[in-house]
Coordinates of C-alpha atoms in Angstrom, one line a residue:
Chain A
M29 CA -16.2 -2.5 30.3
L30 CA -16.0 -6.0 32.2
S31 CA -18.6 -7.1 29.6
Y32 CA -17.0 -5.3 26.6
T33 CA -13.5 -7.2 27.4
I34 CA -15.3 -10.2 27.4
R35 CA -17.0 -9.9 23.9
R36 CA -14.0 -8.7 22.4
L37 CA -12.0 -11.8 23.6
L38 CA -14.7 -13.9 22.4
M39 CA -14.9 -12.2 19.1
L40 CA -11.1 -13.0 19.0
I41 CA -11.8 -16.9 18.5
P42 CA -13.0 -16.9 15.3
V43 CA -10.5 -14.8 14.1
L44 CA -7.9 -17.1 15.8
I45 CA -9.5 -19.9 14.3
G46 CA -9.3 -18.5 10.6
M47 CA -5.6 -17.8 11.2
S48 CA -4.9 -21.0 12.3
L49 CA -6.6 -22.7 9.3
I50 CA -5.1 -20.4 6.5
T51 CA -1.2 -21.2 8.8
F52 CA -2.5 -24.8 8.7
S53 CA -3.2 -24.9 4.6
I54 CA 0.2 -23.4 3.8
I55 CA 1.8 -26.8 3.6
H56 CA -1.3 -28.6 1.8
L57 CA -1.5 -25.6 -0.6
I58 CA 2.0 -26.3 -1.9
P59 CA 1.4 -27.4 -5.9
G60 CA 2.0 -31.5 -6.1
N61 CA 2.8 -33.5 -3.8
P62 CA 4.2 -31.2 -0.6
A63 CA 6.4 -34.2 0.7
Q64 CA 8.0 -34.3 -2.9
T65 CA 8.3 -30.3 -3.0
I66 CA 10.1 -30.4 0.6
L67 CA 12.6 -33.3 -0.2
G68 CA 13.3 -31.9 -3.9
E69 CA 13.5 -34.1 -6.9
Q70 CA 15.9 -37.0 -5.7
A71 CA 14.2 -38.1 -3.2
T72 CA 13.7 -41.9 -2.5
P73 CA 10.2 -43.1 -2.1
Q74 CA 11.3 -44.4 1.2
A75 CA 12.2 -40.9 2.0
I76 CA 8.9 -39.4 0.5
A77 CA 6.6 -41.7 2.6
Q78 CA 8.1 -41.1 5.8
L79 CA 8.1 -37.5 5.8
E80 CA 4.6 -37.4 5.0
E81 CA 4.2 -40.0 8.2
Q82 CA 6.1 -37.7 10.1
L83 CA 3.5 -34.8 9.2
G84 CA 0.6 -37.0 9.2
L85 CA 0.1 -35.9 5.3
N86 CA -1.6 -39.5 4.8
E87 CA -4.6 -38.6 7.1
P88 CA -8.0 -37.4 5.5
Y89 CA -7.9 -33.3 6.1
F90 CA -10.0 -32.7 9.2
V91 CA -8.2 -35.2 11.0
Q92 CA -5.2 -33.5 10.2
Y93 CA -6.5 -29.9 11.2
G94 CA -7.7 -31.3 14.4
N95 CA -4.8 -33.2 15.3
Y96 CA -2.9 -29.5 14.3
M97 CA -5.3 -27.7 16.6
A98 CA -5.3 -30.0 19.7
G99 CA -1.2 -29.5 19.4
L100 CA -1.9 -25.8 19.1
V101 CA -3.9 -25.7 22.3
Q102 CA -1.4 -27.5 24.8
G103 CA 1.3 -25.1 23.2
D104 CA 2.7 -27.6 20.6
L105 CA 4.1 -25.9 17.6
G106 CA 4.9 -28.8 15.8
T107 CA 8.8 -30.2 14.9
S108 CA 11.4 -28.4 12.8
L109 CA 12.1 -30.7 9.9
R110 CA 15.6 -29.4 9.5
T111 CA 16.7 -29.4 13.6
R112 CA 14.1 -31.9 14.5
G113 CA 13.6 -29.7 17.9
E114 CA 10.9 -28.6 19.4
I115 CA 9.5 -25.5 17.6
S116 CA 7.6 -23.8 20.8
S117 CA 10.9 -24.2 22.6
E118 CA 13.5 -23.5 19.5
I119 CA 11.2 -20.1 18.8
R120 CA 11.5 -18.6 22.4
P121 CA 15.2 -16.6 22.1
Y122 CA 13.8 -15.5 18.3
L123 CA 10.6 -14.3 19.7
A124 CA 12.2 -12.7 22.7
A125 CA 15.0 -10.9 19.8
T126 CA 11.8 -9.8 18.0
I127 CA 10.2 -8.6 20.6
E128 CA 13.1 -6.5 22.1
L129 CA 13.7 -5.0 18.7
T130 CA 9.9 -4.0 17.7
T131 CA 9.4 -2.8 21.4
F132 CA 12.7 -0.3 20.9
A133 CA 11.5 0.4 17.4
M134 CA 8.2 1.3 18.9
I135 CA 9.3 3.7 21.7
F136 CA 11.5 5.5 19.1
A137 CA 8.4 5.9 16.5
V138 CA 6.1 7.0 19.5
V139 CA 8.7 9.3 21.4
V140 CA 9.9 11.1 18.1
G141 CA 6.8 10.8 15.7
V142 CA 4.3 12.0 18.8
N143 CA 6.7 14.9 19.7
A144 CA 7.4 15.8 16.1
G145 CA 3.7 16.2 15.0
I146 CA 2.9 18.0 18.4
I147 CA 5.6 20.7 17.7
S148 CA 4.2 20.5 14.0
A149 CA 0.6 21.2 14.6
W150 CA 1.7 23.7 17.6
K151 CA 3.7 25.7 15.2
Q152 CA 1.8 25.0 11.9
N153 CA 3.3 26.0 8.8
S154 CA 6.7 26.9 10.3
L155 CA 9.8 26.0 8.7
F156 CA 10.2 22.9 11.6
D157 CA 6.4 21.8 10.5
Y158 CA 7.3 21.6 6.5
T159 CA 10.6 20.1 7.2
A160 CA 9.1 17.4 9.7
M161 CA 6.1 16.8 7.3
I162 CA 8.5 16.4 4.0
I163 CA 10.6 14.0 6.4
A164 CA 7.6 12.4 7.4
L165 CA 6.3 12.1 3.6
V166 CA 9.6 10.4 2.6
G167 CA 9.4 8.1 5.2
V168 CA 6.4 6.8 4.7
S169 CA 7.7 6.1 0.9
M170 CA 11.3 4.5 2.6
P171 CA 12.1 1.1 1.9
I172 CA 13.3 0.1 5.0
F173 CA 16.0 -2.5 3.8
W174 CA 17.4 0.6 1.7
L175 CA 17.2 2.6 4.8
G176 CA 18.6 -0.1 6.7
L177 CA 21.5 -0.8 3.8
M178 CA 21.9 2.7 4.2
Q179 CA 22.5 3.5 7.6
Q180 CA 24.9 0.0 7.9
W181 CA 26.9 1.5 5.5
I182 CA 27.0 5.2 7.0
F183 CA 27.3 4.4 10.5
A184 CA 28.4 1.1 11.2
Q185 CA 31.1 0.8 8.0
E186 CA 32.0 4.7 7.6
L187 CA 31.7 6.2 10.8
G188 CA 32.3 3.1 12.7
W189 CA 29.8 4.3 15.3
L190 CA 27.7 1.6 15.7
P191 CA 28.0 -2.1 15.1
A192 CA 26.2 -3.4 11.9
F193 CA 24.8 -7.0 12.8
G194 CA 23.7 -9.1 15.5
R195 CA 22.6 -8.6 19.0
G196 CA 25.9 -8.2 21.2
N197 CA 29.6 -9.6 21.0
P198 CA 29.5 -13.3 20.1
R199 CA 33.1 -13.0 22.0
D200 CA 31.0 -12.5 25.1
P201 CA 27.4 -13.8 25.2
V202 CA 25.2 -12.8 27.5
E203 CA 24.1 -15.0 30.2
T204 CA 20.6 -15.8 29.0
T205 CA 17.5 -16.2 31.2
T206 CA 14.7 -14.4 29.8
H207 CA 16.4 -14.2 26.2
F208 CA 15.8 -10.3 26.5
Y209 CA 19.6 -9.2 26.3
L210 CA 18.7 -5.8 28.1
I211 CA 17.1 -7.2 30.7
D212 CA 19.5 -10.5 31.2
S213 CA 22.6 -8.3 31.4
I214 CA 21.1 -6.3 34.2
I215 CA 20.1 -9.5 36.1
N216 CA 23.6 -10.4 35.7
G217 CA 25.2 -7.5 36.7
R218 CA 26.7 -6.6 33.4
L219 CA 25.9 -3.0 32.7
D220 CA 28.8 -3.4 29.9
Q221 CA 26.8 -5.8 28.1
W222 CA 23.8 -3.6 28.5
W223 CA 25.6 -1.0 26.6
T224 CA 26.8 -3.3 24.1
S225 CA 23.1 -4.7 23.6
F226 CA 22.1 -1.1 23.6
K227 CA 24.3 0.0 20.5
H228 CA 23.2 -3.4 18.6
L229 CA 19.6 -2.2 18.8
I230 CA 20.5 1.5 17.9
L231 CA 20.7 0.9 14.0
P232 CA 17.6 -2.1 13.2
G233 CA 15.7 0.1 15.5
I234 CA 15.6 3.2 13.6
A235 CA 15.4 1.3 10.1
L236 CA 12.7 -0.6 11.7
G237 CA 10.8 2.4 13.3
T238 CA 11.0 4.7 10.8
I239 CA 7.7 4.1 8.6
P240 CA 5.4 4.2 11.9
M241 CA 7.4 6.9 13.1
A242 CA 6.5 9.1 10.1
I243 CA 3.0 8.1 9.9
I244 CA 2.4 8.8 13.6
A245 CA 3.8 12.2 13.4
R246 CA 1.3 12.7 10.4
M247 CA -2.0 11.3 12.5
T248 CA -0.7 13.3 15.6
R249 CA -0.6 16.9 13.6
S250 CA -3.6 16.6 12.1
S251 CA -5.2 15.1 15.2
M252 CA -3.7 17.9 17.2
L253 CA -4.6 20.4 14.7
E254 CA -8.4 19.5 15.2
V255 CA -7.9 19.6 19.1
L256 CA -6.0 23.0 19.0
R257 CA -8.7 24.7 17.6
H258 CA -10.9 24.4 20.0
D259 CA -12.5 26.9 22.4
Y260 CA -11.4 25.6 25.6
I261 CA -8.1 25.5 24.5
R262 CA -8.2 29.5 24.4
T263 CA -10.0 29.1 27.4
I264 CA -7.5 27.6 28.8
E265 CA -4.2 30.0 27.0
A266 CA -6.3 32.9 28.1
K267 CA -6.5 31.9 31.9
G268 CA -2.6 31.9 31.7
S269 CA -1.2 28.3 31.8
R270 CA 2.3 27.7 30.7
T271 CA 2.5 26.2 26.9
F272 CA 3.7 23.1 28.0
T273 CA 0.5 22.3 29.7
V274 CA -2.3 23.7 27.4
I275 CA -0.1 22.1 24.5
Y276 CA 0.9 18.5 26.6
R277 CA -2.2 18.1 28.8
H278 CA -5.3 19.7 27.5
G279 CA -4.1 19.3 23.8
F280 CA -2.4 16.1 23.5
K281 CA -4.5 14.1 26.1
N282 CA -7.7 14.9 23.6
A283 CA -5.9 13.9 20.2
V284 CA -4.2 11.0 21.5
I285 CA -7.1 8.7 20.5
P286 CA -6.4 8.4 16.6
V287 CA -2.6 8.4 17.7
L288 CA -3.4 4.9 19.4
T289 CA -5.3 3.7 17.0
V290 CA -2.5 4.3 14.6
V291 CA -0.1 3.0 16.9
G292 CA -2.1 -0.6 17.4
L293 CA -2.0 -0.6 13.6
Q294 CA 1.5 -0.1 13.0
T295 CA 2.4 -2.6 14.9
G296 CA 1.6 -4.9 11.8
T297 CA 4.3 -2.7 9.8
L298 CA 6.6 -3.7 12.4
L299 CA 6.2 -6.9 12.8
G300 CA 6.2 -7.4 9.0
G301 CA 9.3 -5.2 8.7
A302 CA 11.1 -7.4 11.1
I303 CA 11.8 -9.7 8.6
L304 CA 13.5 -7.6 6.5
T305 CA 15.3 -5.5 8.9
E306 CA 16.6 -8.8 10.5
T307 CA 17.9 -10.0 7.8
I308 CA 19.8 -7.0 6.8
F309 CA 20.9 -6.8 10.3
S310 CA 21.9 -10.4 11.1
W311 CA 18.9 -10.0 13.7
P312 CA 18.4 -13.6 15.5
G313 CA 15.1 -13.0 15.3
I314 CA 11.6 -15.2 14.4
G315 CA 11.4 -12.8 11.4
R316 CA 14.9 -14.8 10.2
Y317 CA 13.6 -17.2 11.7
V318 CA 10.8 -17.7 9.4
Y319 CA 12.9 -16.3 6.3
E320 CA 15.9 -19.2 6.9
A321 CA 12.8 -22.0 7.4
I322 CA 11.7 -21.0 3.4
G323 CA 15.4 -21.3 2.3
N324 CA 15.2 -25.0 3.8
R325 CA 11.6 -25.3 3.2
D326 CA 11.3 -26.5 6.4
Y327 CA 7.4 -25.6 6.5
P328 CA 6.3 -26.3 10.1
V329 CA 8.6 -24.0 11.2
I330 CA 7.2 -21.1 8.6
Q331 CA 3.5 -22.1 9.6
S332 CA 4.4 -21.5 13.5
G333 CA 6.6 -18.9 12.6
I334 CA 3.8 -17.0 10.9
L335 CA 1.1 -18.1 13.2
V336 CA 3.1 -16.9 16.6
I337 CA 3.7 -13.4 14.8
A338 CA 0.3 -13.1 13.7
T339 CA -1.4 -14.0 17.1
M340 CA 0.8 -11.2 18.6
F341 CA -0.3 -8.5 16.2
V342 CA -4.0 -10.0 16.7
L343 CA -3.7 -9.5 20.8
I344 CA -1.5 -6.0 20.2
N345 CA -4.7 -5.0 18.9
L346 CA -7.0 -6.0 21.5
V347 CA -4.7 -4.1 24.1
V348 CA -5.6 -1.1 22.1
D349 CA -8.7 -1.5 22.0
L350 CA -9.2 -1.8 25.3
L351 CA -6.9 0.9 25.8
Y352 CA -9.8 3.5 24.6
S353 CA -12.0 3.4 26.9
Y354 CA -9.1 3.6 29.6
I355 CA -8.0 6.7 28.5
D356 CA -11.1 8.2 27.2
P357 CA -13.9 7.0 29.9
R358 CA -16.5 8.8 27.6
I359 CA -16.3 5.8 25.2
K360 CA -18.5 3.2 26.3
Y361 CA -19.3 -0.4 24.9
Chain B
M64 CA -31.5 29.8 -24.9
E65 CA -31.9 32.7 -21.8
T66 CA -33.1 35.1 -24.1
A67 CA -35.5 33.0 -26.0
K68 CA -37.9 32.5 -23.3
P69 CA -38.0 35.9 -21.5
S70 CA -41.8 35.9 -20.8
S71 CA -41.4 32.8 -18.6
P72 CA -42.0 34.5 -14.9
M73 CA -40.0 31.6 -13.2
Q74 CA -36.7 32.4 -15.3
G75 CA -35.2 35.5 -14.1
P76 CA -32.4 36.6 -15.3
E77 CA -30.1 35.0 -12.9
K78 CA -31.0 31.6 -13.7
P79 CA -28.1 30.7 -16.3
Q80 CA -25.5 31.7 -13.4
L81 CA -26.9 29.7 -10.9
S82 CA -27.4 26.8 -13.1
R83 CA -23.5 27.2 -14.3
V84 CA -22.7 27.4 -10.7
E85 CA -24.8 24.1 -10.2
S86 CA -23.3 22.4 -13.4
I87 CA -19.8 22.3 -11.7
S88 CA -19.3 18.6 -11.6
P89 CA -17.5 17.2 -8.3
W90 CA -15.0 15.9 -10.7
R91 CA -14.3 19.4 -11.8
E92 CA -14.1 20.5 -8.6
A93 CA -11.5 17.7 -7.2
Y94 CA -9.7 18.7 -10.6
W95 CA -9.6 22.4 -9.5
Q96 CA -8.5 21.0 -6.2
L97 CA -5.8 18.7 -7.1
R98 CA -4.4 21.9 -9.8
K99 CA -3.9 24.0 -6.5
N100 CA -2.2 21.3 -4.6
K101 CA 1.8 21.5 -5.4
L102 CA 2.6 18.2 -3.6
A103 CA 0.5 16.3 -6.1
I104 CA 1.3 17.9 -9.1
V105 CA 5.0 17.3 -8.2
G106 CA 4.3 13.4 -7.4
L107 CA 2.3 13.3 -10.5
C108 CA 5.5 14.6 -12.4
I109 CA 7.9 11.8 -10.9
V110 CA 5.3 9.3 -11.7
L111 CA 4.8 10.7 -15.5
F112 CA 8.7 10.5 -15.4
F113 CA 8.8 7.0 -14.3
I114 CA 6.1 6.2 -16.9
F115 CA 8.0 7.7 -19.6
M116 CA 11.3 6.0 -18.7
A117 CA 9.2 2.6 -18.9
I118 CA 7.5 3.3 -22.1
F119 CA 10.7 4.8 -23.7
A120 CA 13.3 2.2 -22.4
P121 CA 15.1 0.8 -25.4
L122 CA 15.8 4.6 -26.3
L123 CA 17.1 5.8 -23.4
T124 CA 19.8 3.2 -23.0
S125 CA 22.9 2.6 -25.1
H126 CA 23.5 -0.3 -23.0
S127 CA 21.8 -4.0 -22.4
F128 CA 20.3 -4.1 -19.4
S129 CA 21.7 -7.9 -18.8
S130 CA 25.0 -7.8 -20.9
M131 CA 27.9 -8.9 -18.6
N132 CA 31.3 -7.5 -18.9
A133 CA 34.1 -8.7 -16.4
A134 CA 36.6 -6.1 -17.1
D135 CA 33.6 -3.0 -16.2
R136 CA 32.9 -4.5 -13.5
L137 CA 31.9 -2.2 -10.3
Q138 CA 32.8 0.6 -12.4
G139 CA 31.9 4.3 -10.7
P140 CA 29.4 6.4 -12.4
S141 CA 30.9 8.0 -15.4
A142 CA 30.0 9.6 -18.8
A143 CA 29.9 6.1 -20.4
H144 CA 28.2 4.3 -17.6
W145 CA 25.9 7.2 -15.5
F146 CA 24.9 5.2 -12.7
G147 CA 28.0 3.0 -12.7
T148 CA 28.4 -0.8 -13.1
D149 CA 27.5 -3.7 -10.8
Y150 CA 29.5 -6.6 -10.1
S151 CA 29.3 -8.6 -13.0
G152 CA 29.9 -5.0 -15.3
R153 CA 26.0 -4.7 -16.2
D154 CA 25.1 -1.1 -16.5
I155 CA 23.3 0.1 -13.6
F156 CA 21.1 2.7 -15.5
S157 CA 19.9 0.7 -17.9
R158 CA 18.7 -1.6 -15.4
I159 CA 17.4 1.2 -13.3
V160 CA 15.3 2.3 -16.6
Y161 CA 14.2 -1.2 -17.3
G162 CA 13.5 -1.9 -13.7
A163 CA 11.0 1.0 -13.9
R164 CA 9.2 -1.4 -16.5
I165 CA 9.0 -4.1 -13.9
S166 CA 7.7 -2.0 -11.1
L167 CA 5.1 -0.2 -12.5
M168 CA 3.5 -3.8 -14.1
V169 CA 3.8 -5.6 -10.9
G170 CA 1.8 -1.8 -9.2
F171 CA -0.7 -1.7 -12.0
F172 CA -1.3 -5.4 -12.2
A173 CA -1.6 -6.0 -8.5
V174 CA -3.6 -3.0 -7.5
T175 CA -6.2 -3.3 -10.8
G176 CA -6.8 -7.5 -9.7
A177 CA -7.0 -6.3 -6.1
M178 CA -9.2 -3.4 -6.7
F179 CA -11.6 -5.7 -9.0
F180 CA -11.9 -8.6 -6.5
G181 CA -12.1 -6.2 -3.5
S182 CA -14.9 -4.2 -5.0
L183 CA -16.5 -7.3 -6.2
L184 CA -16.5 -8.6 -2.9
G185 CA -16.9 -5.4 -1.2
I186 CA -20.2 -4.5 -3.4
V187 CA -21.5 -8.2 -2.5
A188 CA -21.4 -8.2 1.0
G189 CA -22.4 -4.4 1.5
F190 CA -25.4 -5.0 -0.7
Y191 CA -26.7 -8.4 0.0
G192 CA -26.2 -7.9 3.3
K193 CA -27.2 -11.0 5.7
W194 CA -24.7 -13.9 5.9
I195 CA -22.7 -13.6 2.7
D196 CA -21.5 -10.0 4.5
M197 CA -21.0 -11.9 7.7
I198 CA -18.7 -14.7 5.8
I199 CA -16.9 -11.9 3.5
S200 CA -16.4 -9.7 6.4
R201 CA -15.0 -12.2 8.4
I202 CA -12.7 -13.7 5.7
F203 CA -11.3 -10.0 5.7
D204 CA -10.4 -9.6 9.0
I205 CA -8.9 -13.0 9.3
M206 CA -6.5 -11.8 6.4
L207 CA -6.2 -8.2 7.9
A208 CA -4.9 -9.8 11.0
F209 CA -1.9 -11.0 9.3
P210 CA 0.8 -8.4 9.0
S211 CA 0.4 -7.6 5.2
I212 CA 3.8 -8.5 3.9
L213 CA 3.8 -11.4 5.9
L214 CA 0.9 -12.8 4.3
A215 CA 2.7 -12.2 0.8
I216 CA 5.9 -14.3 1.9
A217 CA 3.2 -17.2 3.2
I218 CA 1.4 -17.1 -0.6
V219 CA 4.9 -17.1 -1.9
S220 CA 6.4 -19.4 0.0
V221 CA 3.6 -21.6 -1.1
L222 CA 3.5 -20.9 -4.8
G223 CA 7.3 -20.5 -5.3
P224 CA 9.5 -17.6 -5.6
S225 CA 9.0 -15.8 -8.9
L226 CA 8.3 -12.0 -10.2
Q227 CA 4.8 -13.8 -11.3
N228 CA 3.6 -15.3 -7.9
A229 CA 4.8 -12.3 -5.8
L230 CA 2.5 -10.0 -8.2
I231 CA -0.3 -12.4 -6.9
A232 CA 0.5 -12.6 -3.2
I233 CA 0.5 -8.7 -3.3
A234 CA -2.9 -8.5 -5.3
I235 CA -4.1 -11.0 -2.6
I236 CA -3.1 -9.4 0.6
N237 CA -4.5 -5.8 -0.9
I238 CA -8.1 -7.4 -1.3
P239 CA -9.3 -7.2 2.0
I240 CA -8.2 -3.5 2.0
F241 CA -10.4 -2.4 -1.1
G242 CA -13.1 -4.8 0.1
R243 CA -13.8 -3.4 3.0
L244 CA -13.6 0.1 2.0
V245 CA -16.3 -0.6 -0.7
R246 CA -18.4 -2.6 1.9
S247 CA -18.5 0.3 4.1
K248 CA -19.2 3.1 1.1
V249 CA -22.2 0.8 -0.2
I250 CA -23.4 0.0 2.9
S251 CA -23.9 4.3 3.4
I252 CA -24.7 4.8 0.2
R253 CA -27.5 1.9 0.2
Q254 CA -29.4 4.0 3.1
E255 CA -29.2 7.2 0.8
E256 CA -33.0 8.7 -0.2
Y257 CA -32.4 8.1 -4.0
I258 CA -31.8 4.8 -3.6
L259 CA -35.2 4.1 -1.8
A260 CA -36.6 6.1 -4.7
A261 CA -35.1 3.9 -7.0
K262 CA -36.4 0.8 -5.3
A263 CA -39.6 2.4 -5.2
Q264 CA -39.9 3.3 -9.2
G265 CA -38.9 -0.6 -9.4
M266 CA -35.6 -0.7 -10.2
K267 CA -33.8 -3.8 -10.0
S268 CA -31.1 -4.0 -7.8
T269 CA -28.5 -5.1 -10.4
R270 CA -29.9 -2.1 -11.8
I271 CA -29.0 0.4 -8.8
L272 CA -25.7 -1.5 -8.1
F273 CA -24.2 -0.2 -11.6
H274 CA -26.3 3.1 -12.0
H275 CA -26.2 4.7 -8.4
V276 CA -24.0 2.6 -5.7
L277 CA -21.0 2.2 -7.8
P278 CA -20.6 5.2 -9.4
N279 CA -20.7 7.2 -5.7
S280 CA -18.1 4.8 -4.6
T281 CA -15.5 5.7 -6.8
A282 CA -13.6 8.4 -5.3
P283 CA -12.4 6.3 -2.5
I284 CA -11.5 3.5 -4.6
I285 CA -9.4 5.7 -6.9
V286 CA -7.8 7.2 -3.6
Q287 CA -6.9 3.7 -2.6
A288 CA -5.6 2.6 -5.9
T289 CA -3.2 5.7 -6.1
L290 CA -1.8 5.0 -2.4
G291 CA -2.2 1.1 -3.0
F292 CA 0.2 1.7 -6.0
G293 CA 3.3 2.7 -4.1
T294 CA 2.3 0.3 -1.4
A295 CA 2.4 -2.6 -3.6
I296 CA 5.4 -1.4 -5.6
L297 CA 6.8 -1.4 -2.1
E298 CA 5.8 -5.0 -1.5
A299 CA 7.3 -6.3 -4.8
A300 CA 10.8 -4.6 -3.9
A301 CA 10.5 -6.3 -0.5
L302 CA 10.0 -9.6 -1.7
G303 CA 12.5 -9.0 -4.2
F304 CA 14.8 -8.3 -1.9
L305 CA 14.3 -11.2 -0.2
G306 CA 14.8 -13.4 -3.3
L307 CA 11.2 -14.2 -3.3
G308 CA 10.1 -12.1 -6.3
A309 CA 11.7 -11.4 -9.5
Q310 CA 14.8 -14.0 -10.3
P311 CA 18.4 -13.0 -12.0
P312 CA 18.7 -11.5 -14.4
T313 CA 15.7 -9.4 -14.3
P314 CA 16.2 -5.7 -13.4
E315 CA 13.9 -5.6 -10.3
W316 CA 15.2 -3.1 -8.1
G317 CA 14.7 -4.8 -4.8
R318 CA 16.6 -7.8 -6.4
M319 CA 19.2 -5.2 -7.3
L320 CA 20.0 -4.2 -3.8
S321 CA 20.2 -7.5 -2.4
D322 CA 22.4 -8.7 -5.0
S323 CA 24.9 -5.5 -4.5
R324 CA 24.8 -5.3 -0.7
Q325 CA 28.0 -6.8 0.0
Y326 CA 29.8 -4.2 -2.4
I327 CA 27.7 -1.3 -0.5
Q328 CA 31.4 -0.4 0.7
S329 CA 33.3 -0.5 -2.1
A330 CA 30.6 0.9 -4.7
P331 CA 27.8 2.2 -2.9
W332 CA 26.3 3.3 -6.1
T333 CA 25.3 -0.1 -6.8
V334 CA 23.2 0.3 -3.9
L335 CA 22.6 3.8 -3.8
F336 CA 20.5 3.9 -7.5
P337 CA 18.2 1.1 -7.2
G338 CA 17.1 2.2 -3.2
F339 CA 16.7 5.7 -4.5
S340 CA 14.2 4.9 -7.8
I341 CA 12.0 2.6 -5.1
M342 CA 11.7 5.2 -2.8
L343 CA 11.2 8.2 -5.2
V344 CA 8.0 6.3 -7.7
V345 CA 6.6 5.1 -3.9
L346 CA 7.0 9.0 -3.0
G347 CA 5.1 10.1 -5.9
F348 CA 2.2 8.1 -6.0
N349 CA 1.8 8.7 -1.9
M350 CA 1.8 12.4 -3.3
I351 CA -0.4 12.1 -5.4
G352 CA -2.4 9.7 -3.5
D353 CA -2.7 12.3 -0.6
G354 CA -3.6 15.2 -2.8
L355 CA -6.5 13.1 -4.4
R356 CA -7.7 12.4 -1.0
D357 CA -7.8 15.9 0.1
A358 CA -9.5 16.8 -3.3
L359 CA -12.1 14.3 -3.4
D360 CA -12.7 13.8 0.1
P361 CA -14.9 16.4 1.2
K362 CA -14.7 15.6 4.9
M363 CA -11.2 16.2 4.8
K364 CA -11.6 19.8 3.6
S365 CA -10.6 22.7 5.7

């Protein structure tokens, strides 16, 4: 197990280097003169020269990449062109907001998806099964930006149940230490703020979690159907165990590996979808940070934002891989 | 034919029947499987409906998709404007119908491009192996390490926002998906005995590739292409929604959504119909794709 973990970590290195190469190249692949493109048509030659100096574009390509990597290793993500701030410190609240949103979305997707899948498999060909699978099929095909807009319209604007924008009440801001509002509000002992923050999470979280939920439900169902066919399930049933025990303890435990794989892969959908959801719900997360940077041609922010999101995705899949052998000790590496 | 050679001791009366059973090709069998699958048929109908709409767009619409009329702005659905009008008085029905052309076109070209380059790289990697495989596979790994829409956004942020660049970006992000699929298929086929036999006969490797390996890996490619078609449409709409794809006045569904979102309360139809169209066409492709997978993948058969 330890040797596998080390091997798996070592395998990460070329992937991370490749990723940094891609994000590094973003600025260099801009057609024409990058500094000119960033500053626009009316830029003075002095301004262009100054920006080239600032971004180090005058250096040879490999020297630039070396400097970029040297910075990355020390946690330096560069400087924003627009705010002139250090991206590594600027990005923190955005990153926390995205992690809070995606975690909520994933919890929603897993809890609803797994249970719907289990019940569908258990009551195969029942009305519940058909309904759940049709919802799952539609859910997979759903453009989340449209789903988000519809939810916003129905539940926020028409019914007024939930807030449509932002992370909390702007007139009563949460005092931040960790930038996770749900944690900060508890640290500050402000349960009213916790409730407000939670309510703000619901709509974007559900919009974001719908596609993973649908995929998880379908995978759980097919994996459970496979397991429930086995003889040992019949034996446990014959022994007189409660249905709940049969389904969840003996059934699902053996069906969990493919579901876990899907969960890991779906974090990619979540992190990508976060850009869309955060735009719709004005969620101040990393997706919106990158999206606004594209509008401002703030390429260092685009580079670093994308690199941070992709790194998160890679690390989550690493954790999922390592979880396999913990859950199923028969898997040996 | 059977009656012509009754004297042959090896040909009993059952032989023609047997050979007829054997002559059912896997494709024909898949076709029968698919016909039994109601969801796949529904999906096919949905997709054909959109293709019909795209081809006959000028005949189906009485309004231009781009003509603005301030007096008619934000009108609800009526006999004159079936799906209502948008914020600048354009007929939404016409825009949806013409939008089908754009979405299907993006889906088609993005998937074809990704399929072509992905299959090529996958075949090269899987068939020649060694260091070529190492390099190509690592590149795929790195590309797949990015959430796909994020990579598309990165590519568009470099190339500049336009429908064409969105199409290129979507094709690129789908290359490793096809590539990996074809590579693994080629590797498993390479170990089959008939490949060894072909090699023993002295067949050239390119001939083996095109006569044996490629025809035997088409089934998963077709399934992935169908499912990828839906995903590509969804990705194009997402880029359009973010303003990184089609630019106005192109009647692209995703762009229509983002342009109309501020009118959602006063004129919900401006948001309802474009979004529903995206969902429906993607649903259609996913239903066909699921059906094809069940029909073509013997392992999935129950």
